[in-house]
mmCIF file with all atom_site columns, C-alpha atoms and ligand atoms in Angstrom:
data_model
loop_
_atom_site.group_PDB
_atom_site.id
_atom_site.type_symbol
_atom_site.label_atom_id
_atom_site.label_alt_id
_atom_site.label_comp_id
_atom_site.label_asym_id
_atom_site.label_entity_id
_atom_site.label_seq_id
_atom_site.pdbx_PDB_ins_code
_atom_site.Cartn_x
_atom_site.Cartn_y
_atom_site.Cartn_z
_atom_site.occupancy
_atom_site.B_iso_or_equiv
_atom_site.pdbx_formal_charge
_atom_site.auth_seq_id
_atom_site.auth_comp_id
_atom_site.auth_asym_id
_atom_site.auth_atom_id
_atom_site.pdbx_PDB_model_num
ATOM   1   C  CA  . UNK A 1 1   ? 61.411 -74.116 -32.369 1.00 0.00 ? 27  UNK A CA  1
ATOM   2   C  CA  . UNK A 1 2   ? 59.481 -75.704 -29.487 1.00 0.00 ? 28  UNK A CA  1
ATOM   3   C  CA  . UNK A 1 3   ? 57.065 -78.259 -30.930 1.00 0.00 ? 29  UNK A CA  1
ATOM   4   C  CA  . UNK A 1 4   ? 54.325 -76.043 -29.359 1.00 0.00 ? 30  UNK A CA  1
ATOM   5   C  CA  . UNK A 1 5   ? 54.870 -72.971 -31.208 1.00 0.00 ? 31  UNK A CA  1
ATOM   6   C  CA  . UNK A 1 6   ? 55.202 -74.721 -34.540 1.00 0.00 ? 32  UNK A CA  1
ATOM   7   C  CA  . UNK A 1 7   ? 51.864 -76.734 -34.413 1.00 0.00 ? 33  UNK A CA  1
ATOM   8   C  CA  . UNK A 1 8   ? 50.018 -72.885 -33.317 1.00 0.00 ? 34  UNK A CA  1
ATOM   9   C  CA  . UNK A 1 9   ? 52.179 -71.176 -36.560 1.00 0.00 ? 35  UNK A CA  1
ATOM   10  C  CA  . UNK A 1 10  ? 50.774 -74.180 -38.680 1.00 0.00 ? 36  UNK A CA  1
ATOM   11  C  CA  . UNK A 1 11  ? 47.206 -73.855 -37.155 1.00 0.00 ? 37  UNK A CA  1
ATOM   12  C  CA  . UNK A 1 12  ? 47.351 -69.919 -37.773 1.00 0.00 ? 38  UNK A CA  1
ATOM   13  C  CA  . UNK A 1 13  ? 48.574 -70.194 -41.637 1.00 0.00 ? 39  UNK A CA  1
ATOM   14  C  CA  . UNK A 1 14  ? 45.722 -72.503 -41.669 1.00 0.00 ? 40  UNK A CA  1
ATOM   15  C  CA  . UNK A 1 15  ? 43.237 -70.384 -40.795 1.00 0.00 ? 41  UNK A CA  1
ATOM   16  C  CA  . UNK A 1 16  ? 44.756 -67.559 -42.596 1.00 0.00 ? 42  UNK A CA  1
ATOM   17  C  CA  . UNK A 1 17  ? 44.353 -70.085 -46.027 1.00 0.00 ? 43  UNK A CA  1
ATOM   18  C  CA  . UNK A 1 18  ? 40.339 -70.867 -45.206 1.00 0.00 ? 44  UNK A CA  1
ATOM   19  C  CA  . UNK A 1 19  ? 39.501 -67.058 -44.344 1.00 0.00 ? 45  UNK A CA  1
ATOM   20  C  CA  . UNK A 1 20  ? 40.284 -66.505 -47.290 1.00 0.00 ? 46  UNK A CA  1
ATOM   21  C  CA  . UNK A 1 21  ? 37.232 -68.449 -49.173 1.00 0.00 ? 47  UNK A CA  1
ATOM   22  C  CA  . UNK A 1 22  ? 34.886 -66.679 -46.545 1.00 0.00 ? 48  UNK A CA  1
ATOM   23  C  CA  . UNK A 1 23  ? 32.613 -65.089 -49.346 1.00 0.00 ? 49  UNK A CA  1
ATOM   24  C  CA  . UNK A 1 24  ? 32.522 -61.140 -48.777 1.00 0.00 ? 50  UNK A CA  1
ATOM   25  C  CA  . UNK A 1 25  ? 31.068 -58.256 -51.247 1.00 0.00 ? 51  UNK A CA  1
ATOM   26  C  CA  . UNK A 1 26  ? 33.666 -56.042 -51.983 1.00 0.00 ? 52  UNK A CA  1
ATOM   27  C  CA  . UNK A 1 27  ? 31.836 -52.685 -53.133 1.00 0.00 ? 53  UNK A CA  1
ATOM   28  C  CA  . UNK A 1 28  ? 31.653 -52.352 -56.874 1.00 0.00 ? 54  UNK A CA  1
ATOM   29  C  CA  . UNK A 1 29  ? 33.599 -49.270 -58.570 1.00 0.00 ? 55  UNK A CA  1
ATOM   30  C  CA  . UNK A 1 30  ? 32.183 -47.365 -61.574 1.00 0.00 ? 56  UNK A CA  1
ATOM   31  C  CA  . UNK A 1 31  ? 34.535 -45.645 -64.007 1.00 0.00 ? 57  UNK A CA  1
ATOM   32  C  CA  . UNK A 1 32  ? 31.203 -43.422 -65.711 1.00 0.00 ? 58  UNK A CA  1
ATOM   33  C  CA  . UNK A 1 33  ? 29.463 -41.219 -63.017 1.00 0.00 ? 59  UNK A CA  1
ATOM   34  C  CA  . UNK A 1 34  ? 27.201 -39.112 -64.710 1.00 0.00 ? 60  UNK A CA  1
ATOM   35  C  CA  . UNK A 1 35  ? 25.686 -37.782 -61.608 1.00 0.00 ? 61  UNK A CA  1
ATOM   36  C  CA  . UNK A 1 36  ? 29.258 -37.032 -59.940 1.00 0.00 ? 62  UNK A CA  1
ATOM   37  C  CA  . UNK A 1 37  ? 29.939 -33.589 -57.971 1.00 0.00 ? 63  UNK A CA  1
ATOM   38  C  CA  . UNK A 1 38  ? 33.135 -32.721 -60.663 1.00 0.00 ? 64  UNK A CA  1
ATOM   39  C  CA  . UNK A 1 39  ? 31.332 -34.011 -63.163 1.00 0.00 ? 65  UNK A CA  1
ATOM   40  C  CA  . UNK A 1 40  ? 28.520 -31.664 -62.783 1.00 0.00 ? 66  UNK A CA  1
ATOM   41  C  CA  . UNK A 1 41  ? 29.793 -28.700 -60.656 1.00 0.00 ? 67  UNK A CA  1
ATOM   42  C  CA  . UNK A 1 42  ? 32.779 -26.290 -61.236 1.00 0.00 ? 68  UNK A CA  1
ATOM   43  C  CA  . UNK A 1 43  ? 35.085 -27.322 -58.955 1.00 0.00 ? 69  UNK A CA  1
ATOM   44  C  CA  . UNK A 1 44  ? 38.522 -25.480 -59.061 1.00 0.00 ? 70  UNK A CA  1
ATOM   45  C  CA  . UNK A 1 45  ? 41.640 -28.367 -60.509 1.00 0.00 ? 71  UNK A CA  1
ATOM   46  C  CA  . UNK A 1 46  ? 43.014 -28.286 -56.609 1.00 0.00 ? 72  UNK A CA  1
ATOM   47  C  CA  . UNK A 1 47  ? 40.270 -28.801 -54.708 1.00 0.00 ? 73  UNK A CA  1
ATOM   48  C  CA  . UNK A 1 48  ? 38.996 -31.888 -57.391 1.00 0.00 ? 74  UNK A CA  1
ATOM   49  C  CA  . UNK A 1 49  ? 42.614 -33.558 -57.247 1.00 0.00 ? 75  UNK A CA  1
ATOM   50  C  CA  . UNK A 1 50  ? 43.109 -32.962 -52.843 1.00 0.00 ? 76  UNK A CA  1
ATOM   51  C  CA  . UNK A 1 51  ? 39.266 -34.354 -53.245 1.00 0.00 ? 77  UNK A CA  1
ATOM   52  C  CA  . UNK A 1 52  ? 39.943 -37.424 -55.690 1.00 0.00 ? 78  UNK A CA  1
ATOM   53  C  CA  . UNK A 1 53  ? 43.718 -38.166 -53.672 1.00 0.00 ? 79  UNK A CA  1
ATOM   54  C  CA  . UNK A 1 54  ? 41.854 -37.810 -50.017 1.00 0.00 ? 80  UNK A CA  1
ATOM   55  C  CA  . UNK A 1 55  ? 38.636 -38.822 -50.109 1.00 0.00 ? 81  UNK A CA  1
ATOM   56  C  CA  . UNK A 1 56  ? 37.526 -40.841 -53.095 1.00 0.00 ? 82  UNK A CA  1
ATOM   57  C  CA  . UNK A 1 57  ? 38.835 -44.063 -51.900 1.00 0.00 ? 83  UNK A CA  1
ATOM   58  C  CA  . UNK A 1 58  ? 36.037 -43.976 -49.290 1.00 0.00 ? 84  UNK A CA  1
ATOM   59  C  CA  . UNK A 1 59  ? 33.522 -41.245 -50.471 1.00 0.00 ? 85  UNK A CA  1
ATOM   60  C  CA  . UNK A 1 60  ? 33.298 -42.131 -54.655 1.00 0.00 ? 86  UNK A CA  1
ATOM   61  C  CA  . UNK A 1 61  ? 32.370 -44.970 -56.882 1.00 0.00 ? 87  UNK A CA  1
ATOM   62  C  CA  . UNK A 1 62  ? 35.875 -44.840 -57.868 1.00 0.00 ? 88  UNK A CA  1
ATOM   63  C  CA  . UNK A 1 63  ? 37.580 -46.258 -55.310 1.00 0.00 ? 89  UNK A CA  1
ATOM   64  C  CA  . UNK A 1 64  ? 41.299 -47.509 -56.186 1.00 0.00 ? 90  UNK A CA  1
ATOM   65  C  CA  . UNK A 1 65  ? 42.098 -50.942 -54.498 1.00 0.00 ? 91  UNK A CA  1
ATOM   66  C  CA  . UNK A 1 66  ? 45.747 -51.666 -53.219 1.00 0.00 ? 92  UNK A CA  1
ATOM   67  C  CA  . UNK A 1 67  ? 46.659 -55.278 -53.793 1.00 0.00 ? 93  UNK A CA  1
ATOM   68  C  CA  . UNK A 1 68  ? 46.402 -55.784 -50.140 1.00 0.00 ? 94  UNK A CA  1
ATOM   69  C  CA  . UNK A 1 69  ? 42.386 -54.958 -50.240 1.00 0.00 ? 95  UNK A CA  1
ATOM   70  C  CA  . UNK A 1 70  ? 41.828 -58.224 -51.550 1.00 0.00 ? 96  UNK A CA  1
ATOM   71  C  CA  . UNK A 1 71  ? 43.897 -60.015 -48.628 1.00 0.00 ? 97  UNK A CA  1
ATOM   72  C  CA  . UNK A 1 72  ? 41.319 -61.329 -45.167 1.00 0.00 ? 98  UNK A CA  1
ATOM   73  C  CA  . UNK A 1 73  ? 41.006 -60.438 -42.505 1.00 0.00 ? 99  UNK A CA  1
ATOM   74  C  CA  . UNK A 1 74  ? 42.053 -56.694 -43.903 1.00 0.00 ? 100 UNK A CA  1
ATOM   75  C  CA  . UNK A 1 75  ? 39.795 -56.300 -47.015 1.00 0.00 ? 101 UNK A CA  1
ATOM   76  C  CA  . UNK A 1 76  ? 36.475 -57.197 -44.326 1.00 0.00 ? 102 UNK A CA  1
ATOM   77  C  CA  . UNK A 1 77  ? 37.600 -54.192 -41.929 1.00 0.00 ? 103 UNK A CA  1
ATOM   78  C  CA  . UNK A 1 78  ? 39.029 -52.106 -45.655 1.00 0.00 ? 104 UNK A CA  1
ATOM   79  C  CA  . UNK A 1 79  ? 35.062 -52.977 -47.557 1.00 0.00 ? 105 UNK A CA  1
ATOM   80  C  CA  . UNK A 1 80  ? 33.275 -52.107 -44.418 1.00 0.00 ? 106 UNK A CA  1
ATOM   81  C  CA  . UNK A 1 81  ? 34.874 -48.526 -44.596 1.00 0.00 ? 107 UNK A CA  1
ATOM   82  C  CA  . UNK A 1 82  ? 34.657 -48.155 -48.036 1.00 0.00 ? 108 UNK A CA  1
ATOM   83  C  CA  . UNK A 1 83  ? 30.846 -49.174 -47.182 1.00 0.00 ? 109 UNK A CA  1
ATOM   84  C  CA  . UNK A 1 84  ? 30.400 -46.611 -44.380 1.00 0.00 ? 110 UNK A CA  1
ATOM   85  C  CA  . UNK A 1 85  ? 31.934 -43.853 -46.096 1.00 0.00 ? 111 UNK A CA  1
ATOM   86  C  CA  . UNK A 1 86  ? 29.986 -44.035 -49.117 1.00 0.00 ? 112 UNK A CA  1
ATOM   87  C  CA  . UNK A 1 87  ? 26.286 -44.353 -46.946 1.00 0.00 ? 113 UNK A CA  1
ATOM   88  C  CA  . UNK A 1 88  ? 27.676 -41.406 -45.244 1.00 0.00 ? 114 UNK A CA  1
ATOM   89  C  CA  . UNK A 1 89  ? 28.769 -39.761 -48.804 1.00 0.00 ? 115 UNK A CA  1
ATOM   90  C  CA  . UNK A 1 90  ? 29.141 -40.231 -51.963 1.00 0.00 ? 116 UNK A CA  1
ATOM   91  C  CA  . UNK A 1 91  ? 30.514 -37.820 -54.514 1.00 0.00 ? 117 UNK A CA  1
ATOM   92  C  CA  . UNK A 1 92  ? 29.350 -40.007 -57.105 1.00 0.00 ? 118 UNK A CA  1
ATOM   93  C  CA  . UNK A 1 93  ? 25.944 -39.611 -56.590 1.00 0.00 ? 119 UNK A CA  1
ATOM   94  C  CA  . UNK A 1 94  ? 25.613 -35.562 -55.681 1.00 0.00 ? 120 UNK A CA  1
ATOM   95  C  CA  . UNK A 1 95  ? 23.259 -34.812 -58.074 1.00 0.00 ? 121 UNK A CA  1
ATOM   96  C  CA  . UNK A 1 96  ? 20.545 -37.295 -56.802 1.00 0.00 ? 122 UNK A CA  1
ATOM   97  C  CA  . UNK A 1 97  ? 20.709 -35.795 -53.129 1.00 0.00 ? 123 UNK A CA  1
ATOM   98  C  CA  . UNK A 1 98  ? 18.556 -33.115 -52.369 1.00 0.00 ? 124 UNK A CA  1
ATOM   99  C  CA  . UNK A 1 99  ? 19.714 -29.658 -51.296 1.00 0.00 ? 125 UNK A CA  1
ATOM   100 C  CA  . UNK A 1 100 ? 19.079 -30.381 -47.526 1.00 0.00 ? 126 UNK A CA  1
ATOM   101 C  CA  . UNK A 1 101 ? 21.530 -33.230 -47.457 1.00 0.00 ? 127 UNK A CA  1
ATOM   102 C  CA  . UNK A 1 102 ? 24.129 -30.771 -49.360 1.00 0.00 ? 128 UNK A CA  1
ATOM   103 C  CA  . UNK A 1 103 ? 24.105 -28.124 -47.255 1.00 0.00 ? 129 UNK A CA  1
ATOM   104 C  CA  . UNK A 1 104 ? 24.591 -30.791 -44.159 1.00 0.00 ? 130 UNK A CA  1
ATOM   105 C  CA  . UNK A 1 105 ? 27.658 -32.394 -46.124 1.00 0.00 ? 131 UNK A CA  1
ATOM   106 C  CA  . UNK A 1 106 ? 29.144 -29.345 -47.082 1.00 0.00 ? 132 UNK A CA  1
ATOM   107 C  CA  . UNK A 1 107 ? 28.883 -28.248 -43.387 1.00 0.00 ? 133 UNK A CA  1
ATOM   108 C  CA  . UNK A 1 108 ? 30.351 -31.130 -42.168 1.00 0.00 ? 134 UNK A CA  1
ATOM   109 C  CA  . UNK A 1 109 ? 33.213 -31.360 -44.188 1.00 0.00 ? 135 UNK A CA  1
ATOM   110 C  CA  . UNK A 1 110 ? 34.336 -28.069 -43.444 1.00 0.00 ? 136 UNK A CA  1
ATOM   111 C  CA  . UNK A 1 111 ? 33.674 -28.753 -39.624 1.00 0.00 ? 137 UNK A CA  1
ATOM   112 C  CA  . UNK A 1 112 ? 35.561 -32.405 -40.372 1.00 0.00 ? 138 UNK A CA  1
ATOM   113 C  CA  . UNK A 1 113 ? 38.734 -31.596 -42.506 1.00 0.00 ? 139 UNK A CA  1
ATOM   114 C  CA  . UNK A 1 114 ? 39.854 -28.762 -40.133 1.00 0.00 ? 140 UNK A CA  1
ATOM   115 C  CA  . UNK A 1 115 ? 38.779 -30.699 -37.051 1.00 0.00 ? 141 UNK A CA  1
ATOM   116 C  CA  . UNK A 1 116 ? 41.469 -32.963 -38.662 1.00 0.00 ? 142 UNK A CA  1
ATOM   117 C  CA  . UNK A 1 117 ? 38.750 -36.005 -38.522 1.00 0.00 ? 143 UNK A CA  1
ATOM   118 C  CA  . UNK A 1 118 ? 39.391 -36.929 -42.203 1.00 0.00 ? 144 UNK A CA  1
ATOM   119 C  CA  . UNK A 1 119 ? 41.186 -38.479 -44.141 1.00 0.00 ? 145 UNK A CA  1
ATOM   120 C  CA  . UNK A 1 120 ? 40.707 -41.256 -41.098 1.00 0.00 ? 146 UNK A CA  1
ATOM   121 C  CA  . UNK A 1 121 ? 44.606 -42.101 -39.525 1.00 0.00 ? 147 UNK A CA  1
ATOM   122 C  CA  . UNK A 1 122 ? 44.700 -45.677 -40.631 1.00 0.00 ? 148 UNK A CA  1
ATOM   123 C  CA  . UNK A 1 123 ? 43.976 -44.367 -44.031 1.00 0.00 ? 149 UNK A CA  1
ATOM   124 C  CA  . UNK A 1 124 ? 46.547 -41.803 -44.222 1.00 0.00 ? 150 UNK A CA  1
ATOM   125 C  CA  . UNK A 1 125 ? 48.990 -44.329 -42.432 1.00 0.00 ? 151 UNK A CA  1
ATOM   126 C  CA  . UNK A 1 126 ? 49.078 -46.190 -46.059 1.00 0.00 ? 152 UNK A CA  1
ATOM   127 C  CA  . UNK A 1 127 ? 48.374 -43.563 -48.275 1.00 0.00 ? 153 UNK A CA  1
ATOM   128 C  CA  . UNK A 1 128 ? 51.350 -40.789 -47.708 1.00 0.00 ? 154 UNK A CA  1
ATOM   129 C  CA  . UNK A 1 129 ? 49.267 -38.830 -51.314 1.00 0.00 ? 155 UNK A CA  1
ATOM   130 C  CA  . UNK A 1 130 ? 46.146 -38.565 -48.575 1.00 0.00 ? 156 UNK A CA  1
ATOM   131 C  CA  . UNK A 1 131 ? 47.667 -36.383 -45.975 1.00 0.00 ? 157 UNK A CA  1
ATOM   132 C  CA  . UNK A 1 132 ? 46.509 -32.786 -46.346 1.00 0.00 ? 158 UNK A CA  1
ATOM   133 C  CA  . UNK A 1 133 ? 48.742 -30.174 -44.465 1.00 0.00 ? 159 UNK A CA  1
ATOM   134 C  CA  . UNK A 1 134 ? 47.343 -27.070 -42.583 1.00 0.00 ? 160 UNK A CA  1
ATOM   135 C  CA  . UNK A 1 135 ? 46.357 -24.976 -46.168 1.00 0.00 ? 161 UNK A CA  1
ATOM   136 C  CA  . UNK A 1 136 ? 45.053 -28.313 -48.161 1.00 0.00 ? 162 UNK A CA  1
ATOM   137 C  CA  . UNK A 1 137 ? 42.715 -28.512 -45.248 1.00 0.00 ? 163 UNK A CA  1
ATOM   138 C  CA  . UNK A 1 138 ? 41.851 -24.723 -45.041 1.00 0.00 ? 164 UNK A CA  1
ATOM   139 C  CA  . UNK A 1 139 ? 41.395 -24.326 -49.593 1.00 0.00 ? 165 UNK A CA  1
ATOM   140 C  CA  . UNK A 1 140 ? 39.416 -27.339 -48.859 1.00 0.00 ? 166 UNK A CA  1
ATOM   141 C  CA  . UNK A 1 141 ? 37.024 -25.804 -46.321 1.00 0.00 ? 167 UNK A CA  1
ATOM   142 C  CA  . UNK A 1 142 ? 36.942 -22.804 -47.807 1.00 0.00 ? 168 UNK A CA  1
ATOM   143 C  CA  . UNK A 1 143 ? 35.968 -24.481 -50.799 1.00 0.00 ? 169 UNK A CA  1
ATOM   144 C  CA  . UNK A 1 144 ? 32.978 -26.342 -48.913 1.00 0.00 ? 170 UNK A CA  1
ATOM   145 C  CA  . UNK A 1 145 ? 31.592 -23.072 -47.380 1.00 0.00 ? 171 UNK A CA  1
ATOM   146 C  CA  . UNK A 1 146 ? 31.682 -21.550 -50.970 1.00 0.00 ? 172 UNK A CA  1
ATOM   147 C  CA  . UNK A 1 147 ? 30.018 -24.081 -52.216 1.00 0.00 ? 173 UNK A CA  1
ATOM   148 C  CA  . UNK A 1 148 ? 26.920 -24.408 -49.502 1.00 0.00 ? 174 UNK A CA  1
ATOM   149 C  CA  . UNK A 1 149 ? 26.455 -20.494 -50.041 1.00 0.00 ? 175 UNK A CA  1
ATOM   150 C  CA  . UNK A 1 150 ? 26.239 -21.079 -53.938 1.00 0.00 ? 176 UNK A CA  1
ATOM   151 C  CA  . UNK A 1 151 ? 23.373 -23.681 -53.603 1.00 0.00 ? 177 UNK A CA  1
ATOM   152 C  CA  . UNK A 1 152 ? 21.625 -20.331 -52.170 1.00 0.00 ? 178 UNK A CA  1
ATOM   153 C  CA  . UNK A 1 153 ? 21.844 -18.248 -55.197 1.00 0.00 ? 179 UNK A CA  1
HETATM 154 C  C1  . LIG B 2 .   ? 39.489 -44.702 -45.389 1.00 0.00 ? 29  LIG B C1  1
HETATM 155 C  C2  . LIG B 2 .   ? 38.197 -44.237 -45.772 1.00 0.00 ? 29  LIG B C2  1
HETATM 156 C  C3  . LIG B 2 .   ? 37.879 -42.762 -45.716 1.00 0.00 ? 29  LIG B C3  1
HETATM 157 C  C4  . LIG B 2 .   ? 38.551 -41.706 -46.290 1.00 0.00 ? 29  LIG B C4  1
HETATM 158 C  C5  . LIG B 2 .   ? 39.833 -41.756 -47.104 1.00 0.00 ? 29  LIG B C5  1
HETATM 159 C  C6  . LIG B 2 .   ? 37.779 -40.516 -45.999 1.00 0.00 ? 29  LIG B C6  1
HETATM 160 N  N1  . LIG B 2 .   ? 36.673 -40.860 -45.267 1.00 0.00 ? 29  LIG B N1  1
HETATM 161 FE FE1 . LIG B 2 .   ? 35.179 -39.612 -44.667 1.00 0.00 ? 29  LIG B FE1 1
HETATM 162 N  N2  . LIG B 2 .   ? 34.242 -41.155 -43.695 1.00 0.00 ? 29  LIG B N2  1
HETATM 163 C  C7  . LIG B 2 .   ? 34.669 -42.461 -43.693 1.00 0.00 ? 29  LIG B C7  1
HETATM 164 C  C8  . LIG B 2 .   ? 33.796 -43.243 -42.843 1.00 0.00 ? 29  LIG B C8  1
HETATM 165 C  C9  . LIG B 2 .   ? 33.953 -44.737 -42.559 1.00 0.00 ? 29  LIG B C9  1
HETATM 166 C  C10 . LIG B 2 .   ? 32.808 -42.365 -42.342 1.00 0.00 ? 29  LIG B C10 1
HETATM 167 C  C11 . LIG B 2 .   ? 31.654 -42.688 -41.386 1.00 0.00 ? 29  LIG B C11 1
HETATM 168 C  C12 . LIG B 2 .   ? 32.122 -42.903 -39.994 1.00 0.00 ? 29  LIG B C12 1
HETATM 169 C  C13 . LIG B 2 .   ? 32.748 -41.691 -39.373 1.00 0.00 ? 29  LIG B C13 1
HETATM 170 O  O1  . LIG B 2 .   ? 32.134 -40.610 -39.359 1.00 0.00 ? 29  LIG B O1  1
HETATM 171 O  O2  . LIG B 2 .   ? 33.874 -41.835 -38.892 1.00 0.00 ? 29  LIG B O2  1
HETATM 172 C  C14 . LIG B 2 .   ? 33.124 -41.055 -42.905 1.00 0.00 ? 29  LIG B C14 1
HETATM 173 C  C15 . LIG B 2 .   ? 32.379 -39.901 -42.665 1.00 0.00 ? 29  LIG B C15 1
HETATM 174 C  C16 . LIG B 2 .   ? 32.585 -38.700 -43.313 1.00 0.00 ? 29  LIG B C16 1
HETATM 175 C  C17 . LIG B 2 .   ? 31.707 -37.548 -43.200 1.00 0.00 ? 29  LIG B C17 1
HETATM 176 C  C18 . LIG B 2 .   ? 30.460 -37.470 -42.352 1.00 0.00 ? 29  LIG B C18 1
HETATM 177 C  C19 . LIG B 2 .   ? 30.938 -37.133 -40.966 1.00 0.00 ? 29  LIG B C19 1
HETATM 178 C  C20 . LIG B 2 .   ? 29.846 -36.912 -39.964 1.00 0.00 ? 29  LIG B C20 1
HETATM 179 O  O3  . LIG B 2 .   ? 30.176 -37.055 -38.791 1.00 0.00 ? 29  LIG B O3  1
HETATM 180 O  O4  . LIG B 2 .   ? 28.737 -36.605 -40.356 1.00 0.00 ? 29  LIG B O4  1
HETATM 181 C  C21 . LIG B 2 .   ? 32.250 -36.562 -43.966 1.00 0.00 ? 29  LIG B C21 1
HETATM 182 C  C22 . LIG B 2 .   ? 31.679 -35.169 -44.196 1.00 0.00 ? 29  LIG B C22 1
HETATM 183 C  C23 . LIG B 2 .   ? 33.478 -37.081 -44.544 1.00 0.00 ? 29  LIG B C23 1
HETATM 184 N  N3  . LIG B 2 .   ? 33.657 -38.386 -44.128 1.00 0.00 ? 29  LIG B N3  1
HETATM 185 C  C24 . LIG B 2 .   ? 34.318 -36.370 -45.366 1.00 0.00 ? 29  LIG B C24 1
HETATM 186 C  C25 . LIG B 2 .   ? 35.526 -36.837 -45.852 1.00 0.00 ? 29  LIG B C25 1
HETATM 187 C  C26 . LIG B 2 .   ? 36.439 -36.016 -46.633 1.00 0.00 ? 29  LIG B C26 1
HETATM 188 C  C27 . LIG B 2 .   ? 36.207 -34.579 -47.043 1.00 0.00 ? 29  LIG B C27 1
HETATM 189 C  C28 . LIG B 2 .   ? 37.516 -36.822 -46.909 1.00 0.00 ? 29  LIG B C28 1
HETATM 190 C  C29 . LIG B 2 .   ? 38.763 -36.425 -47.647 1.00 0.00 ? 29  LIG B C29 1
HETATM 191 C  C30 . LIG B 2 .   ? 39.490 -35.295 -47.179 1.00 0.00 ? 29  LIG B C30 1
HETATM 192 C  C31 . LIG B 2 .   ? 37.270 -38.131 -46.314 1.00 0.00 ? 29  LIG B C31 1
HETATM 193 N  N4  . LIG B 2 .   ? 36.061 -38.081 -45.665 1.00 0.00 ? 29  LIG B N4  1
HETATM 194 C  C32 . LIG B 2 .   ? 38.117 -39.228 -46.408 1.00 0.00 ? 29  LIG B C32 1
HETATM 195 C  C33 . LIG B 2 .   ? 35.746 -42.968 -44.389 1.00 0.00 ? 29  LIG B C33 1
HETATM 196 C  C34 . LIG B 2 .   ? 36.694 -42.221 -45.076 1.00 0.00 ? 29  LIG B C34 1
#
């Protein structure tokens, strides 16, 4: 090896080491939801496992870490997802939203999952369980657009 290229792969595994002490918050996860969507709604046993294999990683309080989630520089961009998703939505805490912000999530997730906008790629590029084919995505929607026109009964 050129003497070069070994003193930049020795700088780079340094810096790789010290990332790793740069303190980050890596979102809690909470086994007991009592104010969950399946804990609290009747959601058919397909739609609550494509739900918990899809999107609970990003949109619940139980999110299931791979061992490579705790490895910088991935776990900042991995948290910061996990972070987004849940502000955006969290099935963990359906029962505290009001009906306005249902009937917008449940609008937008059947606009989303047939749009083919979730699961996002780089998710679904490490988690083969995530992909949905064409009739996940359609018993999902359907499922959504039940649900919005029960909230109206
Ligand atoms: C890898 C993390 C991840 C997974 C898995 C994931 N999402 Fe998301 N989701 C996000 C992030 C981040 C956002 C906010 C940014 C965006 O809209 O791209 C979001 C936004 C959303 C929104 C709001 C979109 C909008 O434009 O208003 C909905 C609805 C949604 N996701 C539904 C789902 C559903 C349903 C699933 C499962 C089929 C799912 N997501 C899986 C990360 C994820």
């Amino acid at each position: 090896m050129k003497k070069t290229t070994k003193i930049l792969g020795y700088f780079l595994a340094v810096i790789l080491v010290l990332i790793q002490f740069y303190p980050t918050n890596k979102p809690l996860t909470y086994v007991n939801n009592p104010n969950g969507l399946l804990e609290n709604s009747q959601v058919p046993n397909h739609i609550s496992n494509l739900l918990k294999s899809a999107c609970y990683d990003c949109h619940s309080n139980e999110t299931k870490y791979p061992w490579y989630a705790s490895i910088a520089p991935l776990k900042w961009l991995i948290y910061s997802d996990i972070n987004e998703g849940r502000e955006e939505l969290n099935f963990s805490n359906w029962n505290t939203i009001n009906k306005e912000e249902k009937v917008d999530i449940l609008d937008d997730i059947s606009t989303i999952i047939l749009e083919e906008e979730m699961p996002l790629k780089k998710y679904t590029l490490f988690h083969s369980e995530a992909k949905l084919s064409l009739e996940d995505r359609e018993n999902i929607a359907n499922w959504s657009e039940l649900a919005l026109e029960n909230l109206y009964e």
